């Protein structure tokens, strides 16, 4: 079917409006980042009258932004990798095997997504504090404790997503691998995972983004040494002033790892589910 002129112009108008809606906040962030603080606090202007990159220099000393960035990268990356590593084995078992309690396990995993995260805040806090007092294992106010915390709500969703993804992979691939003498682990790593790379990448990105932007648990479960970016950016708001230009500059800088990651993994999102799996 050929596209009519009305449809073509409608598409252009919609895409233009969406582009403006997306680009405008980014431009405001950039223009505010290159303005002196006095200009940012004054009447808003679209063009900076006195552009300066000083905010990009001062943001590192106003708060320990480097430490916050390192904490966020470490916590989010480890939480995502551990979550996906466990979810792959759990999803493979649920998808390919029939065992007692399988349905109960699937329902339990899915039901955890029905509860708001704040319900788990106090129990986890008490567990960490009491465990530290009894055994000396410092989970409260540590990056290890924060990683375990993020696993409690990223792992169930990761398992649920990968089960659905593995279910859509033809079982004929498993049977062909078994004919060639492959066991369960070889089938998983050499047949299922290469086919399911788009799904695994999507789940990894979800787990990473969940940990990267989380505020509630990070504000309670961390101290100055283990604080992440989502909480650390609040340090630009002091009792006497709010350094808006440094907030905007820091927001732009800390967005770089996420944007770079999406650009590198973009091709996996559009890859075919079983492309090239069956000849």
CSV table of N, CA and C in Angstrom, one decimal, residues 44-103:
chain,number,residue,atom,x,y,z
A,44,UNK,N,14.6,32.8,33.1
A,44,UNK,CA,15.1,31.8,32.2
A,44,UNK,C,15.3,32.5,30.8
A,45,UNK,N,16.4,32.1,30.2
A,45,UNK,CA,16.7,32.5,28.8
A,45,UNK,C,17.1,31.3,28.0
A,46,UNK,N,16.7,31.2,26.8
A,46,UNK,CA,17.0,30.0,26.0
A,46,UNK,C,18.5,30.0,25.6
A,47,UNK,N,19.1,31.1,25.4
A,47,UNK,CA,20.5,31.2,25.0
A,47,UNK,C,21.4,31.7,26.2
A,48,UNK,N,22.5,31.1,26.5
A,48,UNK,CA,23.4,31.6,27.6
A,48,UNK,C,24.0,32.9,27.1
A,49,UNK,N,24.0,33.9,28.0
A,49,UNK,CA,24.6,35.2,27.6
A,49,UNK,C,26.1,35.1,27.9
A,50,UNK,N,26.5,34.4,28.9
A,50,UNK,CA,27.9,34.2,29.3
A,50,UNK,C,28.3,32.8,29.4
A,51,UNK,N,28.4,32.0,28.4
A,51,UNK,CA,28.7,30.6,28.5
A,51,UNK,C,30.0,30.3,29.2
A,52,UNK,N,29.9,29.3,30.0
A,52,UNK,CA,31.1,28.9,30.8
A,52,UNK,C,31.0,27.4,31.1
A,53,UNK,N,32.2,26.8,31.1
A,53,UNK,CA,32.3,25.3,31.5
A,53,UNK,C,32.7,25.1,32.9
A,54,UNK,N,32.7,26.2,33.7
A,54,UNK,CA,33.1,26.1,35.1
A,54,UNK,C,32.3,25.1,35.9
A,55,UNK,N,31.0,25.0,35.6
A,55,UNK,CA,30.2,24.0,36.4
A,55,UNK,C,30.7,22.6,36.2
A,56,UNK,N,31.2,22.3,35.0
A,56,UNK,CA,31.7,20.9,34.8
A,56,UNK,C,33.0,20.6,35.6
A,57,UNK,N,33.7,21.7,36.0
A,57,UNK,CA,34.9,21.5,36.8
A,57,UNK,C,34.5,21.5,38.3
A,58,UNK,N,33.6,22.4,38.7
A,58,UNK,CA,33.3,22.6,40.1
A,58,UNK,C,32.4,21.4,40.6
A,59,UNK,N,31.7,20.7,39.7
A,59,UNK,CA,30.8,19.6,40.2
A,59,UNK,C,31.5,18.5,40.8
A,60,UNK,N,32.8,18.3,40.5
A,60,UNK,CA,33.6,17.2,41.1
A,60,UNK,C,34.1,17.5,42.5
A,61,UNK,N,34.1,18.8,42.9
A,61,UNK,CA,34.6,19.1,44.2
A,61,UNK,C,33.5,19.5,45.2
A,62,UNK,N,32.4,19.9,44.6
A,62,UNK,CA,31.2,20.3,45.5
A,62,UNK,C,30.7,19.0,46.2
A,63,UNK,N,30.6,17.9,45.5
A,63,UNK,CA,30.3,16.6,46.1
A,63,UNK,C,31.3,15.6,45.6
A,64,UNK,N,31.5,14.5,46.3
A,64,UNK,CA,32.4,13.5,45.7
A,64,UNK,C,31.8,12.7,44.6
A,65,UNK,N,31.6,13.4,43.5
A,65,UNK,CA,30.8,12.8,42.4
A,65,UNK,C,31.5,11.6,41.8
A,66,UNK,N,32.8,11.6,41.8
A,66,UNK,CA,33.6,10.4,41.2
A,66,UNK,C,33.3,9.2,42.0
A,67,UNK,N,33.3,9.3,43.4
A,67,UNK,CA,33.0,8.1,44.2
A,67,UNK,C,31.6,7.7,44.0
A,68,UNK,N,30.6,8.6,43.9
A,68,UNK,CA,29.2,8.2,43.7
A,68,UNK,C,29.1,7.5,42.3
A,69,UNK,N,29.8,8.0,41.3
A,69,UNK,CA,29.7,7.4,40.0
A,69,UNK,C,30.3,6.0,40.0
A,70,UNK,N,31.4,5.8,40.7
A,70,UNK,CA,32.0,4.5,40.8
A,70,UNK,C,31.1,3.5,41.5
A,71,UNK,N,30.5,4.0,42.6
A,71,UNK,CA,29.6,3.1,43.4
A,71,UNK,C,28.4,2.7,42.5
A,72,UNK,N,27.8,3.6,41.8
A,72,UNK,CA,26.7,3.3,40.9
A,72,UNK,C,27.0,2.3,39.9
A,73,UNK,N,28.1,2.5,39.2
A,73,UNK,CA,28.6,1.6,38.1
A,73,UNK,C,28.8,0.2,38.7
A,74,UNK,N,29.5,0.2,39.8
A,74,UNK,CA,29.8,-1.1,40.4
A,74,UNK,C,28.6,-1.9,40.9
A,75,UNK,N,27.7,-1.2,41.6
A,75,UNK,CA,26.5,-1.8,42.2
A,75,UNK,C,25.6,-2.2,41.1
A,76,UNK,N,25.3,-1.3,40.1
A,76,UNK,CA,24.4,-1.6,39.1
A,76,UNK,C,24.9,-2.7,38.2
A,77,UNK,N,26.2,-2.7,37.8
A,77,UNK,CA,26.7,-3.7,37.0
A,77,UNK,C,26.7,-5.1,37.6
A,78,UNK,N,27.2,-5.2,38.9
A,78,UNK,CA,27.2,-6.5,39.6
A,78,UNK,C,25.8,-7.0,39.8
A,79,UNK,N,24.9,-6.1,40.2
A,79,UNK,CA,23.5,-6.6,40.4
A,79,UNK,C,22.9,-7.1,39.1
A,80,UNK,N,23.2,-6.4,38.0
A,80,UNK,CA,22.6,-6.9,36.7
A,80,UNK,C,23.2,-8.2,36.3
A,81,UNK,N,24.5,-8.4,36.4
A,81,UNK,CA,25.2,-9.6,35.9
A,81,UNK,C,24.8,-10.8,36.8
A,82,UNK,N,24.8,-10.6,38.1
A,82,UNK,CA,24.4,-11.7,39.0
A,82,UNK,C,22.9,-12.1,38.8
A,83,UNK,N,22.1,-11.1,38.7
A,83,UNK,CA,20.7,-11.3,38.4
A,83,UNK,C,20.4,-12.1,37.2
A,84,UNK,N,21.1,-11.7,36.1
A,84,UNK,CA,20.9,-12.5,34.8
A,84,UNK,C,21.5,-13.8,34.9
A,85,UNK,N,22.7,-14.0,35.5
A,85,UNK,CA,23.3,-15.3,35.6
A,85,UNK,C,22.4,-16.3,36.4
A,86,UNK,N,21.8,-15.9,37.5
A,86,UNK,CA,21.0,-16.8,38.2
A,86,UNK,C,19.7,-17.0,37.4
A,87,UNK,N,19.1,-15.9,36.8
A,87,UNK,CA,17.9,-16.1,36.1
A,87,UNK,C,18.0,-17.0,34.9
A,88,UNK,N,19.1,-17.0,34.2
A,88,UNK,CA,19.3,-17.9,33.1
A,88,UNK,C,19.1,-19.4,33.5
A,89,UNK,N,19.7,-19.8,34.6
A,89,UNK,CA,19.6,-21.2,35.0
A,89,UNK,C,18.2,-21.5,35.5
A,90,UNK,N,17.6,-20.6,36.3
A,90,UNK,CA,16.3,-20.8,36.8
A,90,UNK,C,15.3,-20.8,35.6
A,91,UNK,N,15.4,-19.9,34.7
A,91,UNK,CA,14.4,-19.9,33.6
A,91,UNK,C,14.6,-21.1,32.7
A,92,UNK,N,15.8,-21.6,32.5
A,92,UNK,CA,16.0,-22.8,31.7
A,92,UNK,C,15.4,-24.0,32.3
A,93,UNK,N,15.5,-24.1,33.6
A,93,UNK,CA,14.9,-25.2,34.3
A,93,UNK,C,13.4,-25.2,34.3
A,94,UNK,N,12.8,-24.0,34.5
A,94,UNK,CA,11.3,-23.8,34.5
A,94,UNK,C,10.8,-24.0,33.1
A,95,UNK,N,11.5,-23.6,32.1
A,95,UNK,CA,11.0,-23.7,30.7
A,95,UNK,C,11.2,-25.1,30.1
A,96,UNK,N,12.2,-25.8,30.4
A,96,UNK,CA,12.5,-27.0,29.7
A,96,UNK,C,12.2,-28.3,30.5
A,97,UNK,N,11.9,-28.2,31.8
A,97,UNK,CA,11.7,-29.3,32.7
A,97,UNK,C,10.4,-29.2,33.4
A,98,UNK,N,9.8,-30.4,33.7
A,98,UNK,CA,8.6,-30.5,34.5
A,98,UNK,C,8.9,-31.1,35.8
A,99,UNK,N,8.7,-30.4,36.9
A,99,UNK,CA,9.1,-30.9,38.2
A,99,UNK,C,8.1,-30.5,39.2
A,100,UNK,N,8.0,-31.2,40.3
A,100,UNK,CA,7.1,-30.9,41.4
A,100,UNK,C,7.3,-29.5,42.0
A,101,UNK,N,6.3,-28.7,42.0
A,101,UNK,CA,6.4,-27.3,42.6
A,101,UNK,C,6.8,-26.3,41.5
A,102,UNK,N,6.8,-26.7,40.2
A,102,UNK,CA,7.1,-25.8,39.1
A,102,UNK,C,6.1,-24.7,39.1
A,103,UNK,N,4.9,-25.0,39.1
A,103,UNK,CA,3.8,-24.0,39.0
A,103,UNK,C,3.8,-23.0,40.2
